[in-house]
């Protein structure tokens, strides 16, 4: 990737979800043409891109078309099949590359990589066969069993109280390759979104503090209200080391736990922009999606500056249902009457409980103001206002 791909070029993205949509929107606003490969003819990104190729991710003709159209290609979800990225990478600049993707697709490899970089992660054991199951030490419990691959939003995870409960838990996950992690005493959850160029320049968004409900991100606050500056710096440096040692080019998010005793522990990483970085569209002068465009095209990476305090609320499909599963329309007009509210809906038809339909970012001069308005917006929409400012 020595030559920059300048505006006017066509950028492709594997995957048509909301992250792809916001990448496409950022690329278009910078003067790029865009193409999306996603089998769903109504995918959120496919509907706004210049070109939509609706084949399977491994379809040879689909991949050939994408390469024909595009000067550079990125991804918007980590489960893009590796062989597809290998094929694309042989002919076009791709960011990230298939090697980095391979590490991010597998929790066991991810944790091994954290360790290699000197980044602490939860005590854990890999369970891919009966012998490994039998060798699990009792000291790991209580624990969480997570499938090594394909998990997201808390899916593919079960809590395991003790050693005796482990075989049934593993069976419940289909005997798939898993990582068993000690359940840690979390004080807070934070994430860092960074971008790294082929030249090794690393820039990042301000550290985000995240609150999850039922395994799904509910609220992000920036600046992180409860995390000392030294811990934020440590998180940024750890994320940069993780990227450097993968020779990573693109946007990478690393999720961390801050433990009750203040220690920082890496949880997992995503080889793409992240839900917790969505606030940057409205709160920073360079968004995570613009960073993705810049990293892919080889344009300069400049450090984003946060100009407003922000609270982001995820808008799940639950908001489209009143009690008793009666369909309803959220009162957007009421919410948009509040100051500093930025509504982002992803164009998904068919609300379902737990489905990410959009997000709402509240910006303000001061964090307390942003929180106050976010609580009002939450109340209007049927989100528990108590979630805002309670990140733990
Ligand atoms: P996903 O891929 O679904 O995001 P994560 O590994 O990030 O999976 O787990 C989802 C959430 O579950 C985390 O954000 C955290 O709230 C909780 N969690 C995960 N691992 C642990 C752990 N070892 N100890 C305590 N809580 C955990
Ligand atoms: Mg996670």
mmCIF file with all atom_site columns, C-alpha atoms in Angstrom, residues 18-195:
data_model
loop_
_atom_site.group_PDB
_atom_site.id
_atom_site.type_symbol
_atom_site.label_atom_id
_atom_site.label_alt_id
_atom_site.label_comp_id
_atom_site.label_asym_id
_atom_site.label_entity_id
_atom_site.label_seq_id
_atom_site.pdbx_PDB_ins_code
_atom_site.Cartn_x
_atom_site.Cartn_y
_atom_site.Cartn_z
_atom_site.occupancy
_atom_site.B_iso_or_equiv
_atom_site.pdbx_formal_charge
_atom_site.auth_seq_id
_atom_site.auth_comp_id
_atom_site.auth_asym_id
_atom_site.auth_atom_id
_atom_site.pdbx_PDB_model_num
ATOM 1   C CA . UNK A 1 18  ? -24.481 -0.831  10.038  1.00 0.00 ? 18  UNK A CA 1
ATOM 2   C CA . UNK A 1 19  ? -20.707 -0.579  10.353  1.00 0.00 ? 19  UNK A CA 1
ATOM 3   C CA . UNK A 1 20  ? -20.408 -0.999  6.608   1.00 0.00 ? 20  UNK A CA 1
ATOM 4   C CA . UNK A 1 21  ? -23.118 1.596   6.093   1.00 0.00 ? 21  UNK A CA 1
ATOM 5   C CA . UNK A 1 22  ? -21.306 4.189   8.186   1.00 0.00 ? 22  UNK A CA 1
ATOM 6   C CA . UNK A 1 23  ? -18.016 3.371   6.413   1.00 0.00 ? 23  UNK A CA 1
ATOM 7   C CA . UNK A 1 24  ? -19.756 3.869   3.056   1.00 0.00 ? 24  UNK A CA 1
ATOM 8   C CA . UNK A 1 25  ? -21.231 7.168   4.235   1.00 0.00 ? 25  UNK A CA 1
ATOM 9   C CA . UNK A 1 26  ? -17.818 8.417   5.412   1.00 0.00 ? 26  UNK A CA 1
ATOM 10  C CA . UNK A 1 27  ? -16.150 7.316   2.161   1.00 0.00 ? 27  UNK A CA 1
ATOM 11  C CA . UNK A 1 28  ? -18.830 8.953   0.038   1.00 0.00 ? 28  UNK A CA 1
ATOM 12  C CA . UNK A 1 29  ? -18.591 12.228  1.888   1.00 0.00 ? 29  UNK A CA 1
ATOM 13  C CA . UNK A 1 30  ? -14.859 12.231  1.065   1.00 0.00 ? 30  UNK A CA 1
ATOM 14  C CA . UNK A 1 31  ? -15.548 11.704  -2.638  1.00 0.00 ? 31  UNK A CA 1
ATOM 15  C CA . UNK A 1 32  ? -15.062 7.982   -2.999  1.00 0.00 ? 32  UNK A CA 1
ATOM 16  C CA . UNK A 1 33  ? -17.260 5.552   -4.860  1.00 0.00 ? 33  UNK A CA 1
ATOM 17  C CA . UNK A 1 34  ? -18.302 2.565   -2.817  1.00 0.00 ? 34  UNK A CA 1
ATOM 18  C CA . UNK A 1 35  ? -19.211 -1.092  -3.257  1.00 0.00 ? 35  UNK A CA 1
ATOM 19  C CA . UNK A 1 36  ? -20.603 -3.577  -0.769  1.00 0.00 ? 36  UNK A CA 1
ATOM 20  C CA . UNK A 1 37  ? -20.576 -7.355  -0.913  1.00 0.00 ? 37  UNK A CA 1
ATOM 21  C CA . UNK A 1 38  ? -23.330 -8.875  1.243   1.00 0.00 ? 38  UNK A CA 1
ATOM 22  C CA . UNK A 1 39  ? -25.753 -11.663 0.347   1.00 0.00 ? 39  UNK A CA 1
ATOM 23  C CA . UNK A 1 40  ? -28.704 -9.757  1.834   1.00 0.00 ? 40  UNK A CA 1
ATOM 24  C CA . UNK A 1 41  ? -30.340 -7.644  -0.902  1.00 0.00 ? 41  UNK A CA 1
ATOM 25  C CA . UNK A 1 42  ? -31.651 -5.224  1.745   1.00 0.00 ? 42  UNK A CA 1
ATOM 26  C CA . UNK A 1 43  ? -28.479 -4.887  3.797   1.00 0.00 ? 43  UNK A CA 1
ATOM 27  C CA . UNK A 1 44  ? -28.059 -1.480  5.503   1.00 0.00 ? 44  UNK A CA 1
ATOM 28  C CA . UNK A 1 45  ? -24.778 -0.754  3.690   1.00 0.00 ? 45  UNK A CA 1
ATOM 29  C CA . UNK A 1 46  ? -25.793 -2.265  0.369   1.00 0.00 ? 46  UNK A CA 1
ATOM 30  C CA . UNK A 1 47  ? -28.749 0.098   0.183   1.00 0.00 ? 47  UNK A CA 1
ATOM 31  C CA . UNK A 1 48  ? -26.559 3.221   0.368   1.00 0.00 ? 48  UNK A CA 1
ATOM 32  C CA . UNK A 1 49  ? -23.485 2.085   -1.589  1.00 0.00 ? 49  UNK A CA 1
ATOM 33  C CA . UNK A 1 50  ? -22.990 2.883   -5.276  1.00 0.00 ? 50  UNK A CA 1
ATOM 34  C CA . UNK A 1 51  ? -22.704 -0.825  -6.031  1.00 0.00 ? 51  UNK A CA 1
ATOM 35  C CA . UNK A 1 52  ? -24.134 -3.779  -4.182  1.00 0.00 ? 52  UNK A CA 1
ATOM 36  C CA . UNK A 1 53  ? -22.996 -7.301  -4.983  1.00 0.00 ? 53  UNK A CA 1
ATOM 37  C CA . UNK A 1 54  ? -25.431 -9.663  -3.280  1.00 0.00 ? 54  UNK A CA 1
ATOM 38  C CA . UNK A 1 55  ? -23.567 -12.974 -3.433  1.00 0.00 ? 55  UNK A CA 1
ATOM 39  C CA . UNK A 1 56  ? -22.127 -15.183 -0.726  1.00 0.00 ? 56  UNK A CA 1
ATOM 40  C CA . UNK A 1 57  ? -18.841 -14.055 0.793   1.00 0.00 ? 57  UNK A CA 1
ATOM 41  C CA . UNK A 1 58  ? -16.998 -16.961 -0.813  1.00 0.00 ? 58  UNK A CA 1
ATOM 42  C CA . UNK A 1 59  ? -18.702 -16.750 -4.214  1.00 0.00 ? 59  UNK A CA 1
ATOM 43  C CA . UNK A 1 60  ? -15.905 -16.532 -6.796  1.00 0.00 ? 60  UNK A CA 1
ATOM 44  C CA . UNK A 1 61  ? -17.876 -14.365 -9.181  1.00 0.00 ? 61  UNK A CA 1
ATOM 45  C CA . UNK A 1 62  ? -18.932 -12.046 -6.405  1.00 0.00 ? 62  UNK A CA 1
ATOM 46  C CA . UNK A 1 63  ? -15.356 -11.631 -5.230  1.00 0.00 ? 63  UNK A CA 1
ATOM 47  C CA . UNK A 1 64  ? -14.187 -11.122 -8.824  1.00 0.00 ? 64  UNK A CA 1
ATOM 48  C CA . UNK A 1 65  ? -16.792 -8.408  -9.314  1.00 0.00 ? 65  UNK A CA 1
ATOM 49  C CA . UNK A 1 66  ? -15.765 -6.691  -6.098  1.00 0.00 ? 66  UNK A CA 1
ATOM 50  C CA . UNK A 1 67  ? -12.118 -6.687  -7.190  1.00 0.00 ? 67  UNK A CA 1
ATOM 51  C CA . UNK A 1 68  ? -13.043 -5.414  -10.619 1.00 0.00 ? 68  UNK A CA 1
ATOM 52  C CA . UNK A 1 69  ? -14.987 -2.514  -9.139  1.00 0.00 ? 69  UNK A CA 1
ATOM 53  C CA . UNK A 1 70  ? -12.709 -1.622  -6.253  1.00 0.00 ? 70  UNK A CA 1
ATOM 54  C CA . UNK A 1 71  ? -9.279  -0.109  -5.768  1.00 0.00 ? 71  UNK A CA 1
ATOM 55  C CA . UNK A 1 72  ? -9.122  -1.063  -2.094  1.00 0.00 ? 72  UNK A CA 1
ATOM 56  C CA . UNK A 1 73  ? -11.211 -3.298  0.178   1.00 0.00 ? 73  UNK A CA 1
ATOM 57  C CA . UNK A 1 74  ? -12.009 -3.370  3.893   1.00 0.00 ? 74  UNK A CA 1
ATOM 58  C CA . UNK A 1 75  ? -14.305 -5.397  6.169   1.00 0.00 ? 75  UNK A CA 1
ATOM 59  C CA . UNK A 1 76  ? -17.088 -4.513  8.568   1.00 0.00 ? 76  UNK A CA 1
ATOM 60  C CA . UNK A 1 77  ? -17.438 -7.733  10.592  1.00 0.00 ? 77  UNK A CA 1
ATOM 61  C CA . UNK A 1 78  ? -14.786 -10.120 11.821  1.00 0.00 ? 78  UNK A CA 1
ATOM 62  C CA . UNK A 1 79  ? -16.400 -13.270 10.543  1.00 0.00 ? 79  UNK A CA 1
ATOM 63  C CA . UNK A 1 80  ? -15.659 -12.556 6.907   1.00 0.00 ? 80  UNK A CA 1
ATOM 64  C CA . UNK A 1 81  ? -14.310 -15.949 5.777   1.00 0.00 ? 81  UNK A CA 1
ATOM 65  C CA . UNK A 1 82  ? -10.509 -15.778 5.762   1.00 0.00 ? 82  UNK A CA 1
ATOM 66  C CA . UNK A 1 83  ? -10.151 -17.395 2.312   1.00 0.00 ? 83  UNK A CA 1
ATOM 67  C CA . UNK A 1 84  ? -12.214 -14.542 0.825   1.00 0.00 ? 84  UNK A CA 1
ATOM 68  C CA . UNK A 1 85  ? -9.819  -11.977 2.236   1.00 0.00 ? 85  UNK A CA 1
ATOM 69  C CA . UNK A 1 86  ? -6.823  -14.005 1.057   1.00 0.00 ? 86  UNK A CA 1
ATOM 70  C CA . UNK A 1 87  ? -8.249  -13.966 -2.487  1.00 0.00 ? 87  UNK A CA 1
ATOM 71  C CA . UNK A 1 88  ? -8.994  -10.243 -2.358  1.00 0.00 ? 88  UNK A CA 1
ATOM 72  C CA . UNK A 1 89  ? -5.646  -9.440  -0.747  1.00 0.00 ? 89  UNK A CA 1
ATOM 73  C CA . UNK A 1 90  ? -3.745  -11.128 -3.553  1.00 0.00 ? 90  UNK A CA 1
ATOM 74  C CA . UNK A 1 91  ? -5.102  -8.609  -6.035  1.00 0.00 ? 91  UNK A CA 1
ATOM 75  C CA . UNK A 1 92  ? -6.085  -5.471  -4.157  1.00 0.00 ? 92  UNK A CA 1
ATOM 76  C CA . UNK A 1 93  ? -4.951  -3.549  -1.085  1.00 0.00 ? 93  UNK A CA 1
ATOM 77  C CA . UNK A 1 94  ? -7.042  -4.864  1.795   1.00 0.00 ? 94  UNK A CA 1
ATOM 78  C CA . UNK A 1 95  ? -7.156  -3.596  5.330   1.00 0.00 ? 95  UNK A CA 1
ATOM 79  C CA . UNK A 1 96  ? -6.902  -5.367  7.631   1.00 0.00 ? 96  UNK A CA 1
ATOM 80  C CA . UNK A 1 97  ? -5.123  -8.350  6.090   1.00 0.00 ? 97  UNK A CA 1
ATOM 81  C CA . UNK A 1 98  ? -6.105  -12.017 6.391   1.00 0.00 ? 98  UNK A CA 1
ATOM 82  C CA . UNK A 1 99  ? -3.445  -12.803 9.038   1.00 0.00 ? 99  UNK A CA 1
ATOM 83  C CA . UNK A 1 100 ? -4.670  -10.141 11.454  1.00 0.00 ? 100 UNK A CA 1
ATOM 84  C CA . UNK A 1 101 ? -8.263  -11.162 10.765  1.00 0.00 ? 101 UNK A CA 1
ATOM 85  C CA . UNK A 1 102 ? -7.407  -14.785 11.588  1.00 0.00 ? 102 UNK A CA 1
ATOM 86  C CA . UNK A 1 103 ? -6.205  -13.776 15.065  1.00 0.00 ? 103 UNK A CA 1
ATOM 87  C CA . UNK A 1 104 ? -9.286  -11.650 15.754  1.00 0.00 ? 104 UNK A CA 1
ATOM 88  C CA . UNK A 1 105 ? -11.634 -14.447 14.685  1.00 0.00 ? 105 UNK A CA 1
ATOM 89  C CA . UNK A 1 106 ? -10.486 -16.784 17.421  1.00 0.00 ? 106 UNK A CA 1
ATOM 90  C CA . UNK A 1 107 ? -10.585 -15.972 21.142  1.00 0.00 ? 107 UNK A CA 1
ATOM 91  C CA . UNK A 1 108 ? -7.803  -18.428 21.922  1.00 0.00 ? 108 UNK A CA 1
ATOM 92  C CA . UNK A 1 109 ? -5.444  -16.871 19.344  1.00 0.00 ? 109 UNK A CA 1
ATOM 93  C CA . UNK A 1 110 ? -6.496  -13.419 20.481  1.00 0.00 ? 110 UNK A CA 1
ATOM 94  C CA . UNK A 1 111 ? -5.569  -14.150 24.086  1.00 0.00 ? 111 UNK A CA 1
ATOM 95  C CA . UNK A 1 112 ? -2.273  -15.718 23.042  1.00 0.00 ? 112 UNK A CA 1
ATOM 96  C CA . UNK A 1 113 ? -1.558  -12.568 21.072  1.00 0.00 ? 113 UNK A CA 1
ATOM 97  C CA . UNK A 1 114 ? -2.362  -10.324 24.052  1.00 0.00 ? 114 UNK A CA 1
ATOM 98  C CA . UNK A 1 115 ? 0.065   -12.348 26.164  1.00 0.00 ? 115 UNK A CA 1
ATOM 99  C CA . UNK A 1 116 ? 2.762   -12.107 23.487  1.00 0.00 ? 116 UNK A CA 1
ATOM 100 C CA . UNK A 1 117 ? 2.390   -8.328  23.581  1.00 0.00 ? 117 UNK A CA 1
ATOM 101 C CA . UNK A 1 118 ? 2.672   -8.223  27.374  1.00 0.00 ? 118 UNK A CA 1
ATOM 102 C CA . UNK A 1 119 ? -0.998  -7.229  27.679  1.00 0.00 ? 119 UNK A CA 1
ATOM 103 C CA . UNK A 1 120 ? -2.785  -8.857  30.636  1.00 0.00 ? 120 UNK A CA 1
ATOM 104 C CA . UNK A 1 121 ? -5.947  -10.865 29.956  1.00 0.00 ? 121 UNK A CA 1
ATOM 105 C CA . UNK A 1 122 ? -8.270  -12.997 32.093  1.00 0.00 ? 122 UNK A CA 1
ATOM 106 C CA . UNK A 1 123 ? -6.863  -16.292 33.442  1.00 0.00 ? 123 UNK A CA 1
ATOM 107 C CA . UNK A 1 124 ? -8.266  -18.884 31.065  1.00 0.00 ? 124 UNK A CA 1
ATOM 108 C CA . UNK A 1 125 ? -8.036  -22.372 29.602  1.00 0.00 ? 125 UNK A CA 1
ATOM 109 C CA . UNK A 1 126 ? -8.550  -23.478 26.032  1.00 0.00 ? 126 UNK A CA 1
ATOM 110 C CA . UNK A 1 127 ? -11.035 -26.343 25.673  1.00 0.00 ? 127 UNK A CA 1
ATOM 111 C CA . UNK A 1 128 ? -11.077 -27.941 22.256  1.00 0.00 ? 128 UNK A CA 1
ATOM 112 C CA . UNK A 1 129 ? -11.105 -31.615 23.270  1.00 0.00 ? 129 UNK A CA 1
ATOM 113 C CA . UNK A 1 130 ? -11.886 -34.003 26.138  1.00 0.00 ? 130 UNK A CA 1
ATOM 114 C CA . UNK A 1 131 ? -8.301  -34.023 27.403  1.00 0.00 ? 131 UNK A CA 1
ATOM 115 C CA . UNK A 1 132 ? -8.281  -30.235 27.724  1.00 0.00 ? 132 UNK A CA 1
ATOM 116 C CA . UNK A 1 133 ? -11.683 -30.413 29.413  1.00 0.00 ? 133 UNK A CA 1
ATOM 117 C CA . UNK A 1 134 ? -10.323 -32.844 31.998  1.00 0.00 ? 134 UNK A CA 1
ATOM 118 C CA . UNK A 1 135 ? -7.263  -30.657 32.654  1.00 0.00 ? 135 UNK A CA 1
ATOM 119 C CA . UNK A 1 136 ? -9.146  -27.474 33.630  1.00 0.00 ? 136 UNK A CA 1
ATOM 120 C CA . UNK A 1 137 ? -8.004  -26.270 37.069  1.00 0.00 ? 137 UNK A CA 1
ATOM 121 C CA . UNK A 1 138 ? -10.649 -25.654 39.748  1.00 0.00 ? 138 UNK A CA 1
ATOM 122 C CA . UNK A 1 139 ? -9.046  -22.267 40.460  1.00 0.00 ? 139 UNK A CA 1
ATOM 123 C CA . UNK A 1 140 ? -10.639 -20.798 37.283  1.00 0.00 ? 140 UNK A CA 1
ATOM 124 C CA . UNK A 1 141 ? -14.176 -20.858 38.746  1.00 0.00 ? 141 UNK A CA 1
ATOM 125 C CA . UNK A 1 142 ? -16.628 -19.195 38.742  1.00 0.00 ? 142 UNK A CA 1
ATOM 126 C CA . UNK A 1 143 ? -16.032 -18.801 35.039  1.00 0.00 ? 143 UNK A CA 1
ATOM 127 C CA . UNK A 1 144 ? -17.545 -17.997 31.664  1.00 0.00 ? 144 UNK A CA 1
ATOM 128 C CA . UNK A 1 145 ? -17.322 -20.481 28.825  1.00 0.00 ? 145 UNK A CA 1
ATOM 129 C CA . UNK A 1 146 ? -17.147 -18.770 25.412  1.00 0.00 ? 146 UNK A CA 1
ATOM 130 C CA . UNK A 1 147 ? -16.996 -20.350 21.984  1.00 0.00 ? 147 UNK A CA 1
ATOM 131 C CA . UNK A 1 148 ? -13.638 -19.455 20.434  1.00 0.00 ? 148 UNK A CA 1
ATOM 132 C CA . UNK A 1 149 ? -15.245 -18.432 17.178  1.00 0.00 ? 149 UNK A CA 1
ATOM 133 C CA . UNK A 1 150 ? -18.380 -16.633 15.983  1.00 0.00 ? 150 UNK A CA 1
ATOM 134 C CA . UNK A 1 151 ? -19.549 -15.217 19.343  1.00 0.00 ? 151 UNK A CA 1
ATOM 135 C CA . UNK A 1 152 ? -20.983 -11.686 19.534  1.00 0.00 ? 152 UNK A CA 1
ATOM 136 C CA . UNK A 1 153 ? -23.281 -9.632  21.772  1.00 0.00 ? 153 UNK A CA 1
ATOM 137 C CA . UNK A 1 154 ? -22.970 -12.252 24.514  1.00 0.00 ? 154 UNK A CA 1
ATOM 138 C CA . UNK A 1 155 ? -24.030 -15.082 22.188  1.00 0.00 ? 155 UNK A CA 1
ATOM 139 C CA . UNK A 1 156 ? -22.063 -18.315 22.443  1.00 0.00 ? 156 UNK A CA 1
ATOM 140 C CA . UNK A 1 157 ? -21.383 -17.804 26.167  1.00 0.00 ? 157 UNK A CA 1
ATOM 141 C CA . UNK A 1 158 ? -22.516 -19.534 29.327  1.00 0.00 ? 158 UNK A CA 1
ATOM 142 C CA . UNK A 1 159 ? -21.685 -18.934 32.967  1.00 0.00 ? 159 UNK A CA 1
ATOM 143 C CA . UNK A 1 160 ? -20.153 -21.940 34.737  1.00 0.00 ? 160 UNK A CA 1
ATOM 144 C CA . UNK A 1 161 ? -20.286 -21.985 38.543  1.00 0.00 ? 161 UNK A CA 1
ATOM 145 C CA . UNK A 1 162 ? -17.817 -24.781 39.225  1.00 0.00 ? 162 UNK A CA 1
ATOM 146 C CA . UNK A 1 163 ? -15.842 -27.641 37.775  1.00 0.00 ? 163 UNK A CA 1
ATOM 147 C CA . UNK A 1 164 ? -18.777 -30.045 38.155  1.00 0.00 ? 164 UNK A CA 1
ATOM 148 C CA . UNK A 1 165 ? -20.948 -27.896 35.879  1.00 0.00 ? 165 UNK A CA 1
ATOM 149 C CA . UNK A 1 166 ? -18.356 -27.655 33.121  1.00 0.00 ? 166 UNK A CA 1
ATOM 150 C CA . UNK A 1 167 ? -19.087 -30.783 31.042  1.00 0.00 ? 167 UNK A CA 1
ATOM 151 C CA . UNK A 1 168 ? -22.782 -29.858 30.701  1.00 0.00 ? 168 UNK A CA 1
ATOM 152 C CA . UNK A 1 169 ? -21.900 -26.267 29.803  1.00 0.00 ? 169 UNK A CA 1
ATOM 153 C CA . UNK A 1 170 ? -19.479 -27.432 27.133  1.00 0.00 ? 170 UNK A CA 1
ATOM 154 C CA . UNK A 1 171 ? -22.106 -29.819 25.767  1.00 0.00 ? 171 UNK A CA 1
ATOM 155 C CA . UNK A 1 172 ? -24.626 -26.930 25.700  1.00 0.00 ? 172 UNK A CA 1
ATOM 156 C CA . UNK A 1 173 ? -22.222 -25.088 23.384  1.00 0.00 ? 173 UNK A CA 1
ATOM 157 C CA . UNK A 1 174 ? -22.128 -28.125 21.128  1.00 0.00 ? 174 UNK A CA 1
ATOM 158 C CA . UNK A 1 175 ? -18.647 -29.233 22.188  1.00 0.00 ? 175 UNK A CA 1
ATOM 159 C CA . UNK A 1 176 ? -17.209 -26.457 20.010  1.00 0.00 ? 176 UNK A CA 1
ATOM 160 C CA . UNK A 1 177 ? -13.685 -25.158 20.607  1.00 0.00 ? 177 UNK A CA 1
ATOM 161 C CA . UNK A 1 178 ? -14.027 -22.834 23.588  1.00 0.00 ? 178 UNK A CA 1
ATOM 162 C CA . UNK A 1 179 ? -12.165 -20.605 25.979  1.00 0.00 ? 179 UNK A CA 1
ATOM 163 C CA . UNK A 1 180 ? -13.039 -20.860 29.660  1.00 0.00 ? 180 UNK A CA 1
ATOM 164 C CA . UNK A 1 181 ? -12.382 -17.548 31.373  1.00 0.00 ? 181 UNK A CA 1
ATOM 165 C CA . UNK A 1 182 ? -12.310 -16.746 35.038  1.00 0.00 ? 182 UNK A CA 1
ATOM 166 C CA . UNK A 1 183 ? -15.189 -14.406 35.915  1.00 0.00 ? 183 UNK A CA 1
ATOM 167 C CA . UNK A 1 184 ? -13.481 -11.209 37.005  1.00 0.00 ? 184 UNK A CA 1
ATOM 168 C CA . UNK A 1 185 ? -14.724 -8.502  39.395  1.00 0.00 ? 185 UNK A CA 1
ATOM 169 C CA . UNK A 1 186 ? -15.358 -5.684  36.905  1.00 0.00 ? 186 UNK A CA 1
ATOM 170 C CA . UNK A 1 187 ? -15.377 -2.099  38.119  1.00 0.00 ? 187 UNK A CA 1
ATOM 171 C CA . UNK A 1 188 ? -15.780 -0.716  34.600  1.00 0.00 ? 188 UNK A CA 1
ATOM 172 C CA . UNK A 1 189 ? -15.558 -1.655  30.937  1.00 0.00 ? 189 UNK A CA 1
ATOM 173 C CA . UNK A 1 190 ? -13.674 0.518   28.498  1.00 0.00 ? 190 UNK A CA 1
ATOM 174 C CA . UNK A 1 191 ? -12.668 0.322   24.855  1.00 0.00 ? 191 UNK A CA 1
ATOM 175 C CA . UNK A 1 192 ? -10.064 1.929   22.666  1.00 0.00 ? 192 UNK A CA 1
ATOM 176 C CA . UNK A 1 193 ? -10.463 2.452   18.941  1.00 0.00 ? 193 UNK A CA 1
ATOM 177 C CA . UNK A 1 194 ? -7.177  3.034   17.156  1.00 0.00 ? 194 UNK A CA 1
ATOM 178 C CA . UNK A 1 195 ? -6.104  3.260   13.549  1.00 0.00 ? 195 UNK A CA 1
#
